[in-house]
Amino acid sequence: MNTPVRGRRRSDTRTSPLSLISRSAGEPAGRRRAEAPAAAHSVARKAGIAAATAGMLAVIAIPVAHAGDAKELVRTEPVSNNSAVSVQAAKGADLRFDRPWAASKAAQEKTKVAAASAEKKKADDAAKKAAADQKAAADKKAKAQAAAKKKAAAIAAAKKADAAKAKTAGFATGSLKAPIPHMKQTSGFGYRSNPITGAAGELHTGIDYAMGCGTPVNASDGGKVVEAGFQVGGGGNRIVVQHRGGLKTTYNHLQSIGVSLGQKVAQGERIGELGTTGNSTGCHLHFEVVKDGQTVDPAGWL
């Protein structure tokens, strides 16, 4: 039981928080009770400042989030964070934490792998393209070489043929060859009715071979061209070749003449084109064989 002390009020002897704070702050022990509320107010103010400071530090530590629209902050949901303080953002807001240092190591490694893969693919594509270009160049070169070789072979063959013709030009072989390929006889040697006038008993002095106009006509044997031009008597464009042993061959109704008078030709050499000039009823060759000035049946010489 506390015994009152002379000159002091009984309440001053209690050990209360305010009295302790007053004593620790160096307040005189003999102050009146009216001063106690001012001390309590000072302590509360300090506690409030400390709490506000702690709250500001906690807010600063929270990552900054970007909400879609300020008007959407009416309805909010808590966002969890490692700190003791939570931030509320609008529901459905697009929150972005765009900080490069926040990328994870796995994402960085994935980016590196993707870049390396892209570089490898680029190098592989370049190598494939180079190989394809090289192959195309090689094929082109091979084709050019083949074409040049073929052309050289054709030139050599033509020179060889020309040499053979030059060697045999003007010389008869003693046997006649067909003046056109695939001869189709339409009228033989002998007496017949004239196909134009209709006169009977007229001697047909050669053999007619029907072919398309423009068909090449060749010399039946080597010799010398003794006639080349248009025959007024009905033969049209006509060529006559003199062979050895008093033998001649004639080529009538030609579309064109490919040799000149006095020219020497070899057996099988092209001398003109089949036609229908002169007294003719269609494209054909009238071929004659003349022995010692007399026309004979060509069938016995071919």
CSV table of C-alpha atoms in Angstrom, one decimal:
chain,number,residue,atom,x,y,z
A,1,MET,CA,0.0,0.0,0.0
A,2,ASN,CA,1.4,3.3,-1.1
A,3,THR,CA,1.6,6.0,1.5
A,4,PRO,CA,0.9,9.6,0.2
A,5,VAL,CA,3.8,11.9,0.3
A,6,ARG,CA,3.4,15.4,1.5
A,7,GLY,CA,3.3,18.0,-1.2
A,8,ARG,CA,2.4,15.6,-4.1
A,9,ARG,CA,-0.8,14.2,-5.4
A,10,ARG,CA,-1.4,10.5,-5.1
A,11,SER,CA,-1.8,10.0,-8.8
A,12,ASP,CA,1.7,11.2,-9.5
A,13,THR,CA,3.1,8.1,-7.8
A,14,ARG,CA,1.7,5.6,-10.3
A,15,THR,CA,4.0,4.0,-12.7
A,16,SER,CA,2.1,4.7,-16.0
A,17,PRO,CA,3.4,4.8,-19.6
A,18,LEU,CA,3.1,8.5,-19.7
A,19,SER,CA,5.0,9.0,-16.5
A,20,LEU,CA,7.7,6.7,-17.7
A,21,ILE,CA,8.0,8.6,-21.0
A,22,SER,CA,8.1,11.9,-19.1
A,23,ARG,CA,10.8,10.7,-16.8
A,24,SER,CA,12.9,9.2,-19.6
A,25,ALA,CA,12.7,12.5,-21.5
A,26,GLY,CA,14.1,14.4,-18.5
A,27,GLU,CA,10.9,15.9,-17.3
A,28,PRO,CA,11.0,17.2,-13.7
A,29,ALA,CA,9.3,14.9,-11.3
A,30,GLY,CA,7.4,17.7,-9.8
A,31,ARG,CA,5.4,18.8,-12.8
A,32,ARG,CA,1.7,19.1,-12.7
A,33,ARG,CA,-0.7,16.5,-14.0
A,34,ALA,CA,-1.9,18.9,-16.7
A,35,GLU,CA,1.3,18.5,-18.6
A,36,ALA,CA,0.8,14.8,-19.1
A,37,PRO,CA,-1.6,15.1,-22.1
A,38,ALA,CA,0.9,17.1,-24.1
A,39,ALA,CA,3.6,14.4,-23.7
A,40,ALA,CA,1.1,11.7,-24.8
A,41,HIS,CA,0.3,13.8,-27.9
A,42,SER,CA,4.0,14.1,-28.8
A,43,VAL,CA,4.5,10.3,-28.6
A,44,ALA,CA,1.4,9.6,-30.8
A,45,ARG,CA,2.7,12.0,-33.4
A,46,LYS,CA,6.1,10.3,-33.5
A,47,ALA,CA,4.4,6.9,-33.8
A,48,GLY,CA,2.3,8.1,-36.7
A,49,ILE,CA,5.3,9.6,-38.6
A,50,ALA,CA,7.2,6.3,-38.2
A,51,ALA,CA,4.2,4.3,-39.5
A,52,ALA,CA,3.8,6.6,-42.5
A,53,THR,CA,7.5,6.3,-43.3
A,54,ALA,CA,7.3,2.5,-43.2
A,55,GLY,CA,4.3,2.5,-45.4
A,56,MET,CA,6.0,4.7,-48.0
A,57,LEU,CA,9.1,2.4,-48.1
A,58,ALA,CA,6.8,-0.6,-48.6
A,59,VAL,CA,5.0,1.1,-51.5
A,60,ILE,CA,8.3,2.0,-53.2
A,61,ALA,CA,9.4,-1.6,-53.1
A,62,ILE,CA,6.3,-2.8,-55.0
A,63,PRO,CA,6.9,-3.2,-58.9
A,64,VAL,CA,5.2,-0.6,-61.0
A,65,ALA,CA,2.3,-2.0,-63.0
A,66,HIS,CA,0.5,-0.3,-65.9
A,67,ALA,CA,-3.3,-0.6,-65.8
A,68,GLY,CA,-5.3,-0.4,-68.9
A,69,ASP,CA,-7.7,2.4,-67.9
A,70,ALA,CA,-8.0,4.5,-64.7
A,71,LYS,CA,-11.8,4.2,-64.9
A,72,GLU,CA,-11.5,0.4,-64.5
A,73,LEU,CA,-10.0,0.7,-61.0
A,74,VAL,CA,-13.5,0.7,-59.5
A,75,ARG,CA,-13.5,-3.1,-59.2
A,76,THR,CA,-10.2,-4.4,-58.0
A,77,GLU,CA,-8.5,-7.6,-57.1
A,78,PRO,CA,-5.4,-8.1,-55.0
A,79,VAL,CA,-2.1,-8.8,-56.8
A,80,SER,CA,0.2,-11.1,-54.8
A,81,ASN,CA,3.7,-9.9,-54.2
A,82,ASN,CA,6.6,-11.1,-52.1
A,83,SER,CA,6.3,-7.9,-50.0
A,84,ALA,CA,3.9,-7.5,-47.1
A,85,VAL,CA,1.9,-4.9,-49.0
A,86,SER,CA,-0.4,-5.8,-52.0
A,87,VAL,CA,-1.4,-3.6,-54.9
A,88,GLN,CA,-5.0,-3.7,-56.3
A,89,ALA,CA,-5.5,-3.3,-60.0
A,90,ALA,CA,-8.6,-3.3,-62.2
A,91,LYS,CA,-10.0,-6.7,-63.0
A,92,GLY,CA,-8.9,-7.8,-66.5
A,93,ALA,CA,-6.3,-5.0,-66.7
A,94,ASP,CA,-3.3,-5.6,-69.0
A,95,LEU,CA,-0.4,-5.5,-66.5
A,96,ARG,CA,3.1,-5.3,-68.1
A,97,PHE,CA,6.3,-5.5,-66.2
A,98,ASP,CA,8.7,-4.4,-69.0
A,99,ARG,CA,12.0,-4.7,-67.4
A,100,PRO,CA,14.8,-6.3,-69.4
A,101,TRP,CA,16.5,-7.6,-66.3
A,102,ALA,CA,13.4,-9.5,-65.4
A,103,ALA,CA,13.9,-12.0,-68.3
A,104,SER,CA,14.7,-15.5,-67.0
A,105,LYS,CA,17.9,-17.3,-67.9
A,106,ALA,CA,15.9,-20.0,-69.7
A,107,ALA,CA,14.4,-17.4,-72.0
A,108,GLN,CA,17.8,-16.0,-72.7
A,109,GLU,CA,19.1,-19.4,-73.5
A,110,LYS,CA,16.1,-20.1,-75.8
A,111,THR,CA,16.8,-16.8,-77.7
A,112,LYS,CA,20.4,-17.8,-78.1
A,113,VAL,CA,19.5,-21.3,-79.4
A,114,ALA,CA,16.9,-19.8,-81.9
A,115,ALA,CA,19.5,-17.3,-83.2
A,116,ALA,CA,22.1,-20.1,-83.6
A,117,SER,CA,19.6,-22.2,-85.4
A,118,ALA,CA,18.6,-19.4,-87.7
A,119,GLU,CA,22.3,-18.7,-88.6
A,120,LYS,CA,22.8,-22.4,-89.3
A,121,LYS,CA,19.8,-22.6,-91.5
A,122,LYS,CA,21.0,-19.5,-93.4
A,123,ALA,CA,24.4,-21.1,-93.9
A,124,ASP,CA,22.9,-24.4,-95.0
A,125,ASP,CA,20.6,-22.6,-97.5
A,126,ALA,CA,23.6,-20.6,-98.9
A,127,ALA,CA,25.6,-23.8,-99.3
A,128,LYS,CA,22.7,-25.5,-101.1
A,129,LYS,CA,22.3,-22.6,-103.4
A,130,ALA,CA,26.0,-22.5,-104.2
A,131,ALA,CA,25.9,-26.3,-104.9
A,132,ALA,CA,22.9,-25.9,-107.2
A,133,ASP,CA,24.5,-22.9,-109.0
A,134,GLN,CA,27.7,-24.9,-109.5
A,135,LYS,CA,25.7,-27.9,-110.9
A,136,ALA,CA,23.7,-25.7,-113.2
A,137,ALA,CA,26.9,-24.1,-114.5
A,138,ALA,CA,28.5,-27.6,-115.0
A,139,ASP,CA,25.3,-28.8,-116.9
A,140,LYS,CA,25.3,-25.7,-119.1
A,141,LYS,CA,29.0,-26.2,-119.9
A,142,ALA,CA,28.4,-29.9,-120.7
A,143,LYS,CA,25.5,-29.0,-123.0
A,144,ALA,CA,27.6,-26.4,-124.7
A,145,GLN,CA,30.4,-28.8,-125.2
A,146,ALA,CA,28.0,-31.5,-126.6
A,147,ALA,CA,26.5,-29.0,-129.0
A,148,ALA,CA,29.9,-27.8,-130.1
A,149,LYS,CA,31.0,-31.4,-130.6
A,150,LYS,CA,27.8,-32.2,-132.6
A,151,LYS,CA,28.3,-29.1,-134.7
A,152,ALA,CA,31.9,-30.0,-135.4
A,153,ALA,CA,30.8,-33.6,-136.4
A,154,ALA,CA,28.2,-32.2,-138.8
A,155,ILE,CA,30.7,-29.8,-140.4
A,156,ALA,CA,33.2,-32.7,-140.7
A,157,ALA,CA,30.5,-34.9,-142.3
A,158,ALA,CA,29.6,-32.1,-144.7
A,159,LYS,CA,33.2,-31.6,-145.7
A,160,LYS,CA,33.6,-35.3,-146.2
A,161,ALA,CA,30.5,-35.5,-148.4
A,162,ASP,CA,31.7,-32.4,-150.4
A,163,ALA,CA,35.1,-34.1,-150.9
A,164,ALA,CA,33.4,-37.3,-152.1
A,165,LYS,CA,31.2,-35.4,-154.6
A,166,ALA,CA,34.2,-33.4,-155.8
A,167,LYS,CA,36.1,-36.6,-156.3
A,168,THR,CA,33.3,-38.2,-158.4
A,169,ALA,CA,31.9,-35.1,-160.0
A,170,GLY,CA,31.8,-35.5,-163.8
A,171,PHE,CA,32.6,-39.3,-163.6
A,172,ALA,CA,29.9,-41.9,-164.3
A,173,THR,CA,29.8,-45.0,-162.2
A,174,GLY,CA,28.2,-47.1,-165.0
A,175,SER,CA,24.9,-47.6,-163.1
A,176,LEU,CA,22.0,-45.3,-162.5
A,177,LYS,CA,20.2,-44.5,-159.2
A,178,ALA,CA,16.7,-43.3,-158.6
A,179,PRO,CA,16.5,-39.5,-159.1
A,180,ILE,CA,14.0,-39.2,-156.2
A,181,PRO,CA,13.3,-41.2,-153.1
A,182,HIS,CA,10.2,-43.5,-152.9
A,183,MET,CA,9.4,-43.3,-156.5
A,184,LYS,CA,5.7,-43.8,-157.3
A,185,GLN,CA,5.3,-44.5,-161.1
A,186,THR,CA,2.2,-43.0,-162.7
A,187,SER,CA,3.0,-43.5,-166.3
A,188,GLY,CA,5.6,-45.8,-168.0
A,189,PHE,CA,7.7,-45.7,-171.2
A,190,GLY,CA,5.8,-46.4,-174.5
A,191,TYR,CA,2.8,-45.4,-176.5
A,192,ARG,CA,-0.2,-43.9,-174.9
A,193,SER,CA,-2.9,-41.3,-175.2
A,194,ASN,CA,-1.8,-37.8,-174.6
A,195,PRO,CA,-3.2,-36.8,-171.1
A,196,ILE,CA,-3.7,-33.2,-172.2
A,197,THR,CA,-4.8,-33.4,-175.9
A,198,GLY,CA,-6.2,-36.9,-175.7
A,199,ALA,CA,-4.4,-37.9,-178.9
A,200,ALA,CA,-3.8,-41.7,-179.2
A,201,GLY,CA,-0.7,-43.5,-180.3
A,202,GLU,CA,1.8,-40.9,-178.9
A,203,LEU,CA,5.1,-42.2,-177.6
A,204,HIS,CA,5.8,-41.4,-174.0
A,205,THR,CA,9.6,-41.1,-173.9
A,206,GLY,CA,10.2,-41.5,-170.2
A,207,ILE,CA,8.7,-42.5,-166.9
A,208,ASP,CA,6.5,-40.2,-164.8
A,209,TYR,CA,7.0,-40.3,-160.9
A,210,ALA,CA,4.3,-38.5,-158.9
A,211,MET,CA,5.6,-36.8,-155.7
A,212,GLY,CA,4.8,-33.5,-153.9
A,213,CYS,CA,6.1,-30.3,-155.5
A,214,GLY,CA,9.4,-29.3,-153.9
A,215,THR,CA,10.7,-32.9,-153.5
A,216,PRO,CA,14.5,-32.9,-154.0
A,217,VAL,CA,15.6,-34.3,-157.4
A,218,ASN,CA,19.1,-35.9,-157.5
A,219,ALA,CA,21.5,-36.7,-160.4
A,220,SER,CA,21.2,-40.4,-161.3
A,221,ASP,CA,24.9,-40.5,-162.0
A,222,GLY,CA,28.0,-38.3,-162.1
A,223,GLY,CA,28.5,-36.1,-165.2
A,224,LYS,CA,28.3,-32.7,-166.8
A,225,VAL,CA,25.3,-30.5,-167.1
A,226,VAL,CA,24.7,-29.8,-170.8
A,227,GLU,CA,21.2,-28.3,-170.5
A,228,ALA,CA,19.6,-26.2,-167.7
A,229,GLY,CA,16.6,-24.0,-168.4
A,230,PHE,CA,13.0,-23.8,-169.7
A,231,GLN,CA,12.1,-26.1,-172.6
A,232,VAL,CA,9.6,-24.5,-174.9
A,233,GLY,CA,8.6,-28.0,-176.3
A,234,GLY,CA,6.6,-28.9,-173.2
A,235,GLY,CA,9.2,-30.1,-170.7
A,236,GLY,CA,9.1,-26.9,-168.6
A,237,ASN,CA,12.1,-26.4,-166.4
A,238,ARG,CA,14.5,-29.1,-167.7
A,239,ILE,CA,18.0,-30.4,-166.8
A,240,VAL,CA,20.1,-32.7,-169.0
A,241,VAL,CA,23.3,-34.4,-167.6
A,242,GLN,CA,25.9,-36.0,-169.9
A,243,HIS,CA,27.4,-39.3,-168.6
A,244,ARG,CA,30.1,-41.4,-170.2
A,245,GLY,CA,29.5,-43.9,-172.9
A,246,GLY,CA,27.0,-41.8,-174.9
A,247,LEU,CA,24.5,-41.8,-172.0
A,248,LYS,CA,22.3,-38.9,-170.9
A,249,THR,CA,19.6,-38.4,-168.3
A,250,THR,CA,16.9,-35.7,-168.4
A,251,TYR,CA,14.8,-34.2,-165.6
A,252,ASN,CA,11.6,-32.4,-166.7
A,253,HIS,CA,8.7,-30.2,-165.3
A,254,LEU,CA,11.0,-29.0,-162.4
A,255,GLN,CA,9.8,-26.4,-159.9
A,256,SER,CA,13.4,-25.0,-159.6
A,257,ILE,CA,16.8,-25.6,-161.1
A,258,GLY,CA,19.8,-25.9,-158.7
A,259,VAL,CA,22.7,-26.2,-161.2
A,260,SER,CA,24.2,-24.2,-164.1
A,261,LEU,CA,25.2,-25.1,-167.6
A,262,GLY,CA,28.6,-26.7,-167.7
A,263,GLN,CA,28.7,-27.7,-164.0
A,264,LYS,CA,30.0,-31.1,-163.0
A,265,VAL,CA,27.8,-33.1,-160.7
A,266,ALA,CA,28.3,-36.3,-158.7
A,267,GLN,CA,25.9,-39.2,-158.4
A,268,GLY,CA,23.1,-38.5,-155.9
A,269,GLU,CA,23.9,-34.7,-155.8
A,270,ARG,CA,20.8,-32.5,-155.6
A,271,ILE,CA,20.2,-30.6,-158.8
A,272,GLY,CA,16.6,-29.3,-158.5
A,273,GLU,CA,13.1,-29.6,-157.1
A,274,LEU,CA,10.1,-31.6,-158.5
A,275,GLY,CA,7.3,-29.4,-159.9
A,276,THR,CA,4.6,-29.1,-162.6
A,277,THR,CA,5.9,-26.6,-165.2
A,278,GLY,CA,5.4,-27.0,-168.9
A,279,ASN,CA,2.8,-29.5,-170.2
A,280,SER,CA,1.9,-31.1,-166.9
A,281,THR,CA,-1.3,-32.2,-165.2
A,282,GLY,CA,0.2,-32.2,-161.7
A,283,CYS,CA,3.4,-32.4,-159.6
A,284,HIS,CA,5.6,-35.1,-161.0
A,285,LEU,CA,9.0,-35.8,-162.5
A,286,HIS,CA,9.3,-36.9,-166.2
A,287,PHE,CA,12.6,-38.8,-166.2
A,288,GLU,CA,14.3,-39.9,-169.4
A,289,VAL,CA,17.4,-42.0,-170.4
A,290,VAL,CA,19.0,-41.3,-173.8
A,291,LYS,CA,21.5,-43.7,-175.3
A,292,ASP,CA,23.5,-42.5,-178.3
A,293,GLY,CA,20.8,-39.9,-179.1
A,294,GLN,CA,17.8,-42.3,-178.7
A,295,THR,CA,15.4,-42.4,-175.8
A,296,VAL,CA,15.2,-45.8,-174.1
A,297,ASP,CA,13.1,-47.3,-171.3
A,298,PRO,CA,14.7,-46.0,-168.0
A,299,ALA,CA,13.4,-49.1,-166.2
A,300,GLY,CA,16.2,-51.2,-167.7
A,301,TRP,CA,18.8,-48.8,-166.3
A,302,LEU,CA,17.6,-48.3,-162.8
